[in-house]
């Protein structure tokens, strides 16, 4: 059977985006809602995952963006400038500065000035920061595995591949998308 958007009809979906799509199809029956079905679901999943607020991180007193900064320092294995951290974590410079101040006050990172350019700072993990990341990462990954356990391993692999493909193409054409 064919849906109003001209695509083959799929089994009925019962998520919030499906309800929104049905409403739009009633108002504009000829409109292709395919992009909304994908982007709406990606956005809704992201919002729900953010609401869940990463229980292991919360117990450690960290936000996801703070953990991302600590993780970037740990996985790269060397000092980074605030600008490099902003690029690594897809954050604004102002947000990185604020987070670094908080993490420095907690003794998880330390800054040192550049010997050649006093305007440049270098950030590194302290031993306490490294221990925190190394201790919480297995627990965080176990939490994320539990969140994704509603999918079969094959579905997770397929979803990771498809999202990776989409992300790679979006990152490659970001300049075009902003225009």
Tab-separated table of N, CA and C in Angstrom:
chain	number	residue	atom	x	y	z
A	1	UNK	N	0.833	-1.169	0.000
A	1	UNK	CA	0.000	0.000	0.000
A	1	UNK	C	0.888	1.246	0.000
A	2	UNK	N	0.411	2.341	-0.586
A	2	UNK	CA	1.188	3.566	-0.698
A	2	UNK	C	0.632	4.633	0.236
A	3	UNK	N	1.538	5.320	0.913
A	3	UNK	CA	1.162	6.399	1.835
A	3	UNK	C	0.893	7.668	1.039
A	4	UNK	N	0.250	8.684	1.658
A	4	UNK	CA	-0.035	9.945	0.966
A	4	UNK	C	1.209	10.642	0.419
A	5	UNK	N	2.384	10.372	1.004
A	5	UNK	CA	3.601	11.015	0.522
A	5	UNK	C	4.209	10.279	-0.674
A	6	UNK	N	3.537	9.238	-1.170
A	6	UNK	CA	3.995	8.519	-2.344
A	6	UNK	C	4.952	7.378	-2.054
A	7	UNK	N	5.368	7.214	-0.818
A	7	UNK	CA	6.290	6.141	-0.464
A	7	UNK	C	5.493	4.931	0.000
A	8	UNK	N	6.105	3.744	-0.057
A	8	UNK	CA	5.394	2.557	0.441
A	8	UNK	C	5.011	2.754	1.898
A	9	UNK	N	3.830	2.297	2.233
A	9	UNK	CA	3.358	2.446	3.608
A	9	UNK	C	4.090	1.472	4.512
A	10	UNK	N	4.469	1.957	5.669
A	10	UNK	CA	5.169	1.135	6.655
A	10	UNK	C	4.201	0.774	7.774
A	11	UNK	N	4.600	-0.177	8.620
A	11	UNK	CA	3.742	-0.494	9.761
A	11	UNK	C	3.533	0.766	10.602
A	12	UNK	N	2.386	0.835	11.249
A	12	UNK	CA	2.064	2.012	12.060
A	12	UNK	C	3.106	2.193	13.153
A	13	UNK	N	3.537	3.430	13.325
A	13	UNK	CA	4.496	3.755	14.375
A	13	UNK	C	3.754	4.500	15.457
A	14	UNK	N	4.189	4.306	16.666
A	14	UNK	CA	3.460	4.873	17.800
A	14	UNK	C	4.366	5.748	18.666
A	15	UNK	N	5.234	6.524	18.026
A	15	UNK	CA	6.051	7.462	18.786
A	15	UNK	C	5.499	8.865	18.581
A	16	UNK	N	6.015	9.815	19.330
A	16	UNK	CA	5.482	11.180	19.254
A	16	UNK	C	5.696	11.810	17.894
A	17	UNK	N	6.785	11.483	17.230
A	17	UNK	CA	7.033	12.049	15.902
A	17	UNK	C	6.010	11.502	14.904
A	18	UNK	N	5.647	10.237	15.033
A	18	UNK	CA	4.637	9.664	14.128
A	18	UNK	C	3.324	10.426	14.250
A	19	UNK	N	2.954	10.801	15.467
A	19	UNK	CA	1.717	11.569	15.672
A	19	UNK	C	1.817	12.943	15.014
A	20	UNK	N	2.966	13.588	15.149
A	20	UNK	CA	3.168	14.895	14.519
A	20	UNK	C	3.087	14.764	13.002
A	21	UNK	N	3.729	13.741	12.466
A	21	UNK	CA	3.720	13.518	11.018
A	21	UNK	C	2.291	13.282	10.529
A	22	UNK	N	1.529	12.469	11.247
A	22	UNK	CA	0.130	12.225	10.849
A	22	UNK	C	-0.663	13.529	10.836
A	23	UNK	N	-0.429	14.392	11.831
A	23	UNK	CA	-1.127	15.678	11.862
A	23	UNK	C	-0.756	16.534	10.650
A	24	UNK	N	0.531	16.590	10.311
A	24	UNK	CA	0.942	17.370	9.148
A	24	UNK	C	0.378	16.775	7.858
A	25	UNK	N	0.318	15.458	7.784
A	25	UNK	CA	-0.222	14.830	6.573
A	25	UNK	C	-1.714	15.120	6.420
A	26	UNK	N	-2.409	15.316	7.533
A	26	UNK	CA	-3.821	15.689	7.475
A	26	UNK	C	-3.964	17.118	6.957
A	27	UNK	N	-3.110	18.008	7.441
A	27	UNK	CA	-3.163	19.412	7.041
A	27	UNK	C	-2.640	19.606	5.617
A	28	UNK	N	-1.557	18.904	5.272
A	28	UNK	CA	-0.922	18.997	3.946
A	28	UNK	C	-0.709	17.586	3.396
A	29	UNK	N	-1.743	16.958	2.864
A	29	UNK	CA	-1.629	15.559	2.448
A	29	UNK	C	-0.582	15.291	1.366
A	30	UNK	N	-0.247	16.259	0.554
A	30	UNK	CA	0.728	16.026	-0.508
A	30	UNK	C	2.159	16.300	-0.117
A	31	UNK	N	2.380	16.739	1.107
A	31	UNK	CA	3.717	17.128	1.555
A	31	UNK	C	4.530	15.899	1.944
A	32	UNK	N	5.788	15.857	1.494
A	32	UNK	CA	6.681	14.754	1.856
A	32	UNK	C	7.239	15.013	3.250
A	33	UNK	N	6.793	14.245	4.207
A	33	UNK	CA	7.234	14.406	5.597
A	33	UNK	C	8.426	13.504	5.940
A	34	UNK	N	8.998	12.870	4.935
A	34	UNK	CA	10.135	11.973	5.165
A	34	UNK	C	11.263	12.590	5.969
A	35	UNK	N	11.714	13.809	5.621
A	35	UNK	CA	12.796	14.404	6.417
A	35	UNK	C	12.408	14.594	7.880
A	36	UNK	N	11.165	14.980	8.131
A	36	UNK	CA	10.689	15.181	9.499
A	36	UNK	C	10.699	13.856	10.265
A	37	UNK	N	10.405	12.773	9.568
A	37	UNK	CA	10.369	11.470	10.218
A	37	UNK	C	11.749	11.052	10.713
A	38	UNK	N	12.795	11.469	10.007
A	38	UNK	CA	14.160	11.129	10.414
A	38	UNK	C	14.703	12.170	11.382
A	39	UNK	N	14.736	13.416	10.958
A	39	UNK	CA	15.332	14.466	11.780
A	39	UNK	C	14.540	14.661	13.070
A	40	UNK	N	13.235	14.580	12.985
A	40	UNK	CA	12.414	14.693	14.188
A	40	UNK	C	12.731	13.603	15.192
A	41	UNK	N	12.916	12.380	14.698
A	41	UNK	CA	13.231	11.273	15.613
A	41	UNK	C	14.641	11.400	16.189
A	42	UNK	N	15.605	11.823	15.366
A	42	UNK	CA	16.959	12.028	15.881
A	42	UNK	C	16.933	13.101	16.972
A	43	UNK	N	16.245	14.202	16.706
A	43	UNK	CA	16.160	15.278	17.701
A	43	UNK	C	15.435	14.833	18.964
A	44	UNK	N	14.362	14.079	18.804
A	44	UNK	CA	13.598	13.600	19.972
A	44	UNK	C	14.438	12.629	20.801
A	45	UNK	N	15.146	11.717	20.127
A	45	UNK	CA	16.035	10.796	20.843
A	45	UNK	C	17.109	11.576	21.599
A	46	UNK	N	17.701	12.573	20.952
A	46	UNK	CA	18.737	13.379	21.607
A	46	UNK	C	18.173	14.082	22.839
A	47	UNK	N	16.979	14.633	22.708
A	47	UNK	CA	16.364	15.335	23.844
A	47	UNK	C	16.103	14.370	25.004
A	48	UNK	N	15.594	13.191	24.698
A	48	UNK	CA	15.324	12.215	25.759
A	48	UNK	C	16.615	11.730	26.412
A	49	UNK	N	17.648	11.528	25.609
A	49	UNK	CA	18.924	11.109	26.169
A	49	UNK	C	19.517	12.200	27.061
A	50	UNK	N	19.346	13.446	26.678
A	50	UNK	CA	19.842	14.543	27.510
A	50	UNK	C	19.033	14.655	28.797
A	51	UNK	N	17.729	14.396	28.714
A	51	UNK	CA	16.904	14.437	29.929
A	51	UNK	C	17.323	13.354	30.909
A	52	UNK	N	17.693	12.201	30.384
A	52	UNK	CA	18.139	11.110	31.257
A	52	UNK	C	19.398	11.524	32.013
A	53	UNK	N	20.144	12.458	31.440
A	53	UNK	CA	21.264	13.153	32.068
A	53	UNK	C	22.361	12.225	32.561
A	54	UNK	N	22.571	11.151	31.885
A	54	UNK	CA	23.754	10.334	32.144
A	54	UNK	C	23.990	10.078	33.637
A	55	UNK	N	23.247	9.163	34.184
A	55	UNK	CA	23.265	8.882	35.621
A	55	UNK	C	24.671	8.727	36.220
A	56	UNK	N	25.571	7.966	35.612
A	56	UNK	CA	26.906	7.849	36.224
A	56	UNK	C	27.633	9.196	36.316
A	57	UNK	N	27.468	10.018	35.297
A	57	UNK	CA	28.117	11.336	35.330
A	57	UNK	C	27.512	12.204	36.421
A	58	UNK	N	26.210	12.154	36.530
A	58	UNK	CA	25.513	12.949	37.548
A	58	UNK	C	25.978	12.539	38.949
A	59	UNK	N	26.113	11.233	39.169
A	59	UNK	CA	26.580	10.762	40.483
A	59	UNK	C	27.991	11.255	40.783
A	60	UNK	N	28.796	11.441	39.736
A	60	UNK	CA	30.164	11.936	39.915
A	60	UNK	C	30.204	13.457	39.977
A	61	UNK	N	29.038	14.083	39.870
A	61	UNK	CA	28.982	15.539	39.931
A	61	UNK	C	29.420	16.223	38.660
A	62	UNK	N	29.337	15.511	37.537
A	62	UNK	CA	29.755	16.059	36.245
A	62	UNK	C	28.575	16.193	35.296
A	63	UNK	N	28.636	17.198	34.472
A	63	UNK	CA	27.690	17.302	33.364
A	63	UNK	C	28.325	16.607	32.164
A	64	UNK	N	27.523	16.298	31.161
A	64	UNK	CA	28.056	15.683	29.940
A	64	UNK	C	29.108	16.588	29.294
A	65	UNK	N	28.864	17.907	29.173
A	65	UNK	CA	29.897	18.754	28.560
A	65	UNK	C	31.209	18.791	29.353
A	66	UNK	N	31.130	18.736	30.684
A	66	UNK	CA	32.354	18.682	31.484
A	66	UNK	C	33.091	17.369	31.248
A	67	UNK	N	32.339	16.274	31.207
A	67	UNK	CA	32.959	14.975	30.951
A	67	UNK	C	33.581	14.946	29.563
A	68	UNK	N	32.923	15.577	28.590
A	68	UNK	CA	33.474	15.629	27.235
A	68	UNK	C	34.825	16.338	27.221
A	69	UNK	N	34.959	17.425	27.996
A	69	UNK	CA	36.248	18.124	28.076
A	69	UNK	C	37.316	17.234	28.705
A	70	UNK	N	36.960	16.615	29.832
A	70	UNK	CA	37.909	15.724	30.498
A	70	UNK	C	38.276	14.557	29.581
A	71	UNK	N	37.273	14.018	28.909
A	71	UNK	CA	37.505	12.900	27.998
A	71	UNK	C	38.403	13.280	26.836
A	72	UNK	N	38.240	14.489	26.305
A	72	UNK	CA	39.095	14.941	25.199
A	72	UNK	C	40.551	15.006	25.657
A	73	UNK	N	40.772	15.512	26.851
A	73	UNK	CA	42.140	15.573	27.373
A	73	UNK	C	42.705	14.174	27.599
A	74	UNK	N	41.860	13.263	28.074
A	74	UNK	CA	42.340	11.897	28.366
A	74	UNK	C	42.621	11.124	27.088
A	75	UNK	N	41.707	11.192	26.121
A	75	UNK	CA	41.878	10.362	24.920
A	75	UNK	C	42.960	10.874	23.994
A	76	UNK	N	43.198	12.207	23.983
A	76	UNK	CA	44.287	12.714	23.150
A	76	UNK	C	45.635	12.473	23.807
A	77	UNK	N	45.641	12.407	25.146
A	77	UNK	CA	46.862	12.072	25.861
A	77	UNK	C	47.858	13.204	26.000
A	78	UNK	N	47.439	14.420	25.685
A	78	UNK	CA	48.367	15.544	25.838
A	78	UNK	C	47.612	16.830	26.142
A	79	UNK	N	48.360	17.868	26.426
A	79	UNK	CA	47.753	19.164	26.712
A	79	UNK	C	47.047	19.700	25.470
A	80	UNK	N	45.974	20.445	25.718
A	80	UNK	CA	45.254	21.106	24.630
A	80	UNK	C	45.002	22.555	25.025
A	81	UNK	N	44.901	23.408	24.038
A	81	UNK	CA	44.519	24.792	24.317
A	81	UNK	C	43.001	24.843	24.434
A	82	UNK	N	42.457	25.882	25.047
A	82	UNK	CA	40.999	26.008	25.091
A	82	UNK	C	40.367	25.982	23.695
A	83	UNK	N	41.011	26.573	22.717
A	83	UNK	CA	40.489	26.538	21.347
A	83	UNK	C	40.439	25.123	20.793
A	84	UNK	N	41.481	24.358	21.056
A	84	UNK	CA	41.494	22.960	20.613
A	84	UNK	C	40.407	22.166	21.329
A	85	UNK	N	40.216	22.437	22.608
A	85	UNK	CA	39.152	21.755	23.355
A	85	UNK	C	37.779	22.116	22.795
A	86	UNK	N	37.597	23.357	22.400
A	86	UNK	CA	36.323	23.768	21.807
A	86	UNK	C	36.064	22.968	20.531
A	87	UNK	N	37.086	22.813	19.704
A	87	UNK	CA	36.915	22.030	18.464
A	87	UNK	C	36.675	20.552	18.762
A	88	UNK	N	37.396	20.009	19.730
A	88	UNK	CA	37.253	18.588	20.083
A	88	UNK	C	35.869	18.264	20.632
A	89	UNK	N	35.259	19.231	21.315
A	89	UNK	CA	33.987	18.978	21.995
A	89	UNK	C	32.800	19.682	21.340
A	90	UNK	N	33.033	20.316	20.190
A	90	UNK	CA	31.967	21.013	19.461
A	90	UNK	C	31.277	22.043	20.349
A	91	UNK	N	32.074	22.778	21.115
A	91	UNK	CA	31.559	23.769	22.055
A	91	UNK	C	32.060	25.157	21.677
A	92	UNK	N	31.403	26.169	22.204
A	92	UNK	CA	31.876	27.538	21.992
A	92	UNK	C	33.054	27.807	22.908
A	93	UNK	N	33.862	28.783	22.546
A	93	UNK	CA	34.993	29.165	23.377
A	93	UNK	C	34.555	29.618	24.755
A	94	UNK	N	33.460	30.380	24.807
A	94	UNK	CA	32.957	30.868	26.096
A	94	UNK	C	32.529	29.708	26.988
A	95	UNK	N	31.860	28.718	26.405
A	95	UNK	CA	31.418	27.563	27.196
A	95	UNK	C	32.619	26.784	27.727
A	96	UNK	N	33.646	26.615	26.901
A	96	UNK	CA	34.848	25.899	27.337
A	96	UNK	C	35.524	26.659	28.472
A	97	UNK	N	35.626	27.972	28.349
A	97	UNK	CA	36.248	28.788	29.395
A	97	UNK	C	35.520	28.616	30.722
A	98	UNK	N	34.207	28.663	30.683
A	98	UNK	CA	33.402	28.507	31.903
A	98	UNK	C	33.619	27.123	32.521
A	99	UNK	N	33.571	26.096	31.688
A	99	UNK	CA	33.744	24.728	32.199
A	99	UNK	C	35.153	24.518	32.748
A	100	UNK	N	36.149	25.063	32.058
A	100	UNK	CA	37.522	24.904	32.529
A	100	UNK	C	37.718	25.570	33.889
A	101	UNK	N	37.089	26.692	34.092
A	101	UNK	CA	37.175	27.377	35.389
A	101	UNK	C	36.633	26.465	36.489
A	102	UNK	N	35.467	25.857	36.228
A	102	UNK	CA	34.854	24.968	37.223
A	102	UNK	C	35.710	23.726	37.463
A	103	UNK	N	36.234	23.144	36.388
A	103	UNK	CA	37.042	21.933	36.522
A	103	UNK	C	38.381	22.224	37.195
A	104	UNK	N	38.917	23.418	36.969
A	104	UNK	CA	40.155	23.827	37.637
A	104	UNK	C	39.910	23.984	39.128
A	105	UNK	N	38.809	24.627	39.481
A	105	UNK	CA	38.465	24.818	40.896
A	105	UNK	C	38.283	23.482	41.610
A	106	UNK	N	37.839	22.475	40.875
A	106	UNK	CA	37.636	21.136	41.467
A	106	UNK	C	38.915	20.305	41.450
A	107	UNK	N	39.989	20.858	40.889
A	107	UNK	CA	41.269	20.155	40.873
A	107	UNK	C	41.358	19.049	39.836
A	108	UNK	N	40.522	19.099	38.802
A	108	UNK	CA	40.514	18.044	37.785
A	108	UNK	C	41.370	18.390	36.568
A	109	UNK	N	41.579	19.670	36.329
A	109	UNK	CA	42.466	20.119	35.255
A	109	UNK	C	43.329	21.244	35.796
A	110	UNK	N	44.430	21.476	35.108
A	110	UNK	CA	45.252	22.630	35.434
A	110	UNK	C	45.699	23.296	34.151
A	111	UNK	N	45.907	24.610	34.266
A	111	UNK	CA	46.315	25.414	33.122
A	111	UNK	C	47.738	25.893	33.330
A	112	UNK	N	48.440	26.039	32.236
A	112	UNK	CA	49.752	26.670	32.295
A	112	UNK	C	49.873	27.582	31.087
A	113	UNK	N	50.556	28.668	31.263
A	113	UNK	CA	50.745	29.613	30.176
A	113	UNK	C	51.772	29.114	29.182
A	114	UNK	N	51.659	29.594	27.966
A	114	UNK	CA	52.610	29.253	26.923
A	114	UNK	C	53.878	30.085	27.132
A	115	UNK	N	55.028	29.471	26.986
A	115	UNK	CA	56.284	30.191	27.213
A	115	UNK	C	56.555	31.218	26.122
A	116	UNK	N	55.990	31.019	24.929
A	116	UNK	CA	56.230	31.944	23.819
A	116	UNK	C	55.124	32.977	23.639
A	117	UNK	N	53.910	32.646	24.049
A	117	UNK	CA	52.780	33.556	23.838
A	117	UNK	C	51.917	33.543	25.091
A	118	UNK	N	51.960	34.620	25.857
A	118	UNK	CA	51.246	34.662	27.136
A	118	UNK	C	49.728	34.658	26.970
A	119	UNK	N	49.246	34.897	25.766
A	119	UNK	CA	47.796	34.859	25.541
A	119	UNK	C	47.276	33.425	25.444
A	120	UNK	N	48.160	32.476	25.232
A	120	UNK	CA	47.779	31.067	25.030
A	120	UNK	C	47.930	30.298	26.340
A	121	UNK	N	46.928	29.516	26.650
A	121	UNK	CA	46.977	28.629	27.816
A	121	UNK	C	46.972	27.182	27.328
A	122	UNK	N	47.601	26.340	28.090
A	122	UNK	CA	47.585	24.907	27.820
A	122	UNK	C	46.896	24.241	29.010
A	123	UNK	N	46.024	23.285	28.706
A	123	UNK	CA	45.233	22.619	29.741
A	123	UNK	C	45.607	21.145	29.753
A	124	UNK	N	45.749	20.616	30.955
A	124	UNK	CA	46.009	19.180	31.084
A	124	UNK	C	45.224	18.631	32.253
A	125	UNK	N	45.009	17.334	32.219
A	125	UNK	CA	44.348	16.656	33.327
A	125	UNK	C	45.291	16.574	34.517
A	126	UNK	N	44.744	16.715	35.691
A	126	UNK	CA	45.505	16.406	36.899
A	126	UNK	C	45.390	14.890	37.119
A	127	UNK	N	46.114	14.400	38.065
A	127	UNK	CA	45.999	12.972	38.390
A	127	UNK	C	44.572	12.641	38.829
A	128	UNK	N	43.966	13.556	39.607
A	128	UNK	CA	42.583	13.345	40.052
A	128	UNK	C	41.630	13.323	38.855
A	129	UNK	N	41.875	14.187	37.883
A	129	UNK	CA	41.038	14.207	36.679
A	129	UNK	C	41.164	12.924	35.878
A	130	UNK	N	42.413	12.448	35.729
A	130	UNK	CA	42.651	11.206	34.989
A	130	UNK	C	41.997	10.027	35.699
A	131	UNK	N	42.143	9.984	37.027
A	131	UNK	CA	41.528	8.897	37.795
A	131	UNK	C	40.008	8.928	37.673
A	132	UNK	N	39.428	10.129	37.687
A	132	UNK	CA	37.975	10.257	37.565
A	132	UNK	C	37.491	9.740	36.208
A	133	UNK	N	38.154	10.175	35.141
A	133	UNK	CA	37.757	9.731	33.797
A	133	UNK	C	37.907	8.215	33.677
A	134	UNK	N	39.055	7.707	34.085
A	134	UNK	CA	39.297	6.264	33.972
A	134	UNK	C	38.333	5.456	34.823
A	135	UNK	N	37.926	5.996	35.964
A	135	UNK	CA	36.992	5.281	36.830
A	135	UNK	C	35.565	5.316	36.333
A	136	UNK	N	35.165	6.446	35.731
A	136	UNK	CA	33.764	6.602	35.345
A	136	UNK	C	33.476	6.088	33.929
A	137	UNK	N	34.480	6.040	33.060
A	137	UNK	CA	34.228	5.643	31.673
A	137	UNK	C	33.591	4.251	31.548
A	138	UNK	N	34.094	3.227	32.218
A	138	UNK	CA	33.429	1.915	32.100
A	138	UNK	C	31.977	1.950	32.576
A	139	UNK	N	31.714	2.663	33.663
A	139	UNK	CA	30.354	2.770	34.183
A	139	UNK	C	29.451	3.531	33.202
A	140	UNK	N	29.983	4.608	32.604
A	140	UNK	CA	29.213	5.385	31.638
A	140	UNK	C	28.901	4.543	30.399
A	141	UNK	N	29.875	3.793	29.922
A	141	UNK	CA	29.638	2.932	28.753
A	141	UNK	C	28.621	1.837	29.067
A	142	UNK	N	28.654	1.306	30.273
A	142	UNK	CA	27.658	0.309	30.682
A	142	UNK	C	26.268	0.929	30.707
A	143	UNK	N	26.176	2.162	31.186
A	143	UNK	CA	24.895	2.888	31.204
A	143	UNK	C	24.391	3.086	29.771
A	144	UNK	N	25.275	3.528	28.889
A	144	UNK	CA	24.875	3.754	27.498
A	144	UNK	C	24.481	2.443	26.816
A	145	UNK	N	25.164	1.365	27.146
A	145	UNK	CA	24.802	0.052	26.611
A	145	UNK	C	23.403	-0.328	27.067
A	146	UNK	N	23.092	-0.069	28.338
A	146	UNK	CA	21.754	-0.376	28.856
A	146	UNK	C	20.692	0.455	28.142
A	147	UNK	N	20.984	1.730	27.891
A	147	UNK	CA	20.035	2.588	27.176
A	147	UNK	C	19.754	2.020	25.783
A	148	UNK	N	20.791	1.517	25.128
A	148	UNK	CA	20.645	1.005	23.760
A	148	UNK	C	20.211	-0.457	23.704
A	149	UNK	N	20.028	-1.085	24.854
A	149	UNK	CA	19.696	-2.516	24.882
A	149	UNK	C	18.326	-2.830	24.284
A	150	UNK	N	17.514	-1.813	24.044
A	150	UNK	CA	16.220	-2.044	23.408
A	150	UNK	C	16.395	-2.423	21.939
A	151	UNK	N	17.597	-2.242	21.409
A	151	UNK	CA	17.895	-2.606	20.024
A	151	UNK	C	18.739	-3.877	20.002
A	152	UNK	N	18.569	-4.669	18.976
A	152	UNK	CA	19.424	-5.843	18.812
A	152	UNK	C	20.838	-5.370	18.467
A	153	UNK	N	21.836	-6.225	18.688
A	153	UNK	CA	23.202	-5.836	18.296
A	153	UNK	C	23.287	-5.465	16.810
A	154	UNK	N	22.552	-6.202	15.976
A	154	UNK	CA	22.562	-5.907	14.543
A	154	UNK	C	21.938	-4.542	14.249
A	155	UNK	N	20.858	-4.224	14.946
A	155	UNK	CA	20.202	-2.924	14.755
A	155	UNK	C	21.105	-1.793	15.249
A	156	UNK	N	21.817	-2.020	16.364
A	156	UNK	CA	22.759	-0.998	16.860
A	156	UNK	C	23.861	-0.753	15.839
A	157	UNK	N	24.407	-1.844	15.284
A	157	UNK	CA	25.465	-1.711	14.276
A	157	UNK	C	24.957	-0.963	13.043
A	158	UNK	N	23.752	-1.315	12.610
A	158	UNK	CA	23.190	-0.645	11.437
A	158	UNK	C	22.937	0.836	11.730
A	159	UNK	N	22.365	1.120	12.897
A	159	UNK	CA	22.089	2.506	13.263
A	159	UNK	C	23.392	3.305	13.362
A	160	UNK	N	24.409	2.733	13.992
A	160	UNK	CA	25.704	3.422	14.105
A	160	UNK	C	26.276	3.705	12.718
A	161	UNK	N	26.172	2.732	11.832
A	161	UNK	CA	26.671	2.921	10.469
A	161	UNK	C	25.912	3.999	9.721
A	162	UNK	N	24.590	3.957	9.799
A	162	UNK	CA	23.766	4.958	9.101
A	162	UNK	C	23.984	6.359	9.658
A	163	UNK	N	24.041	6.468	10.994
A	163	UNK	CA	24.282	7.779	11.596
A	163	UNK	C	25.687	8.280	11.252
A	164	UNK	N	26.658	7.367	11.217
A	164	UNK	CA	28.016	7.742	10.826
A	164	UNK	C	28.063	8.255	9.398
A	165	UNK	N	27.326	7.591	8.527
A	165	UNK	CA	27.259	8.036	7.134
A	165	UNK	C	26.637	9.429	7.044
A	166	UNK	N	25.527	9.632	7.735
A	166	UNK	CA	24.867	10.930	7.723
A	166	UNK	C	25.778	12.001	8.310
A	167	UNK	N	26.387	11.714	9.449
A	167	UNK	CA	27.254	12.685	10.094
A	167	UNK	C	28.434	13.052	9.205
A	168	UNK	N	29.045	12.062	8.590
A	168	UNK	CA	30.171	12.326	7.697
A	168	UNK	C	29.781	13.234	6.541
A	169	UNK	N	28.613	12.980	5.982
A	169	UNK	CA	28.161	13.826	4.875
A	169	UNK	C	27.803	15.227	5.347
A	170	UNK	N	27.163	15.326	6.525
A	170	UNK	CA	26.823	16.647	7.058
A	170	UNK	C	28.079	17.438	7.408
A	171	UNK	N	29.040	16.774	8.021
A	171	UNK	CA	30.285	17.466	8.365
A	171	UNK	C	31.028	17.907	7.108
A	172	UNK	N	30.938	17.110	6.060
A	172	UNK	CA	31.601	17.455	4.814
A	172	UNK	C	30.928	18.579	4.058
A	173	UNK	N	29.629	18.780	4.295
A	173	UNK	CA	28.904	19.805	3.548
A	173	UNK	C	28.381	20.910	4.459
A	174	UNK	N	28.969	21.034	5.660
A	174	UNK	CA	28.437	21.999	6.620
A	174	UNK	C	28.398	23.412	6.062
A	175	UNK	N	29.405	23.796	5.314
A	175	UNK	CA	29.415	25.124	4.721
A	175	UNK	C	28.222	25.332	3.805
A	176	UNK	N	27.873	24.297	3.059
A	176	UNK	CA	26.728	24.371	2.146
A	176	UNK	C	25.424	24.482	2.931
A	177	UNK	N	25.320	23.739	4.026
A	177	UNK	CA	24.091	23.739	4.811
A	177	UNK	C	23.855	25.071	5.511
A	178	UNK	N	24.919	25.792	5.850
A	178	UNK	CA	24.770	27.076	6.543
A	178	UNK	C	24.355	28.190	5.602
A	179	UNK	N	24.594	28.019	4.329
A	179	UNK	CA	24.320	29.073	3.355
A	179	UNK	C	22.843	29.362	3.212
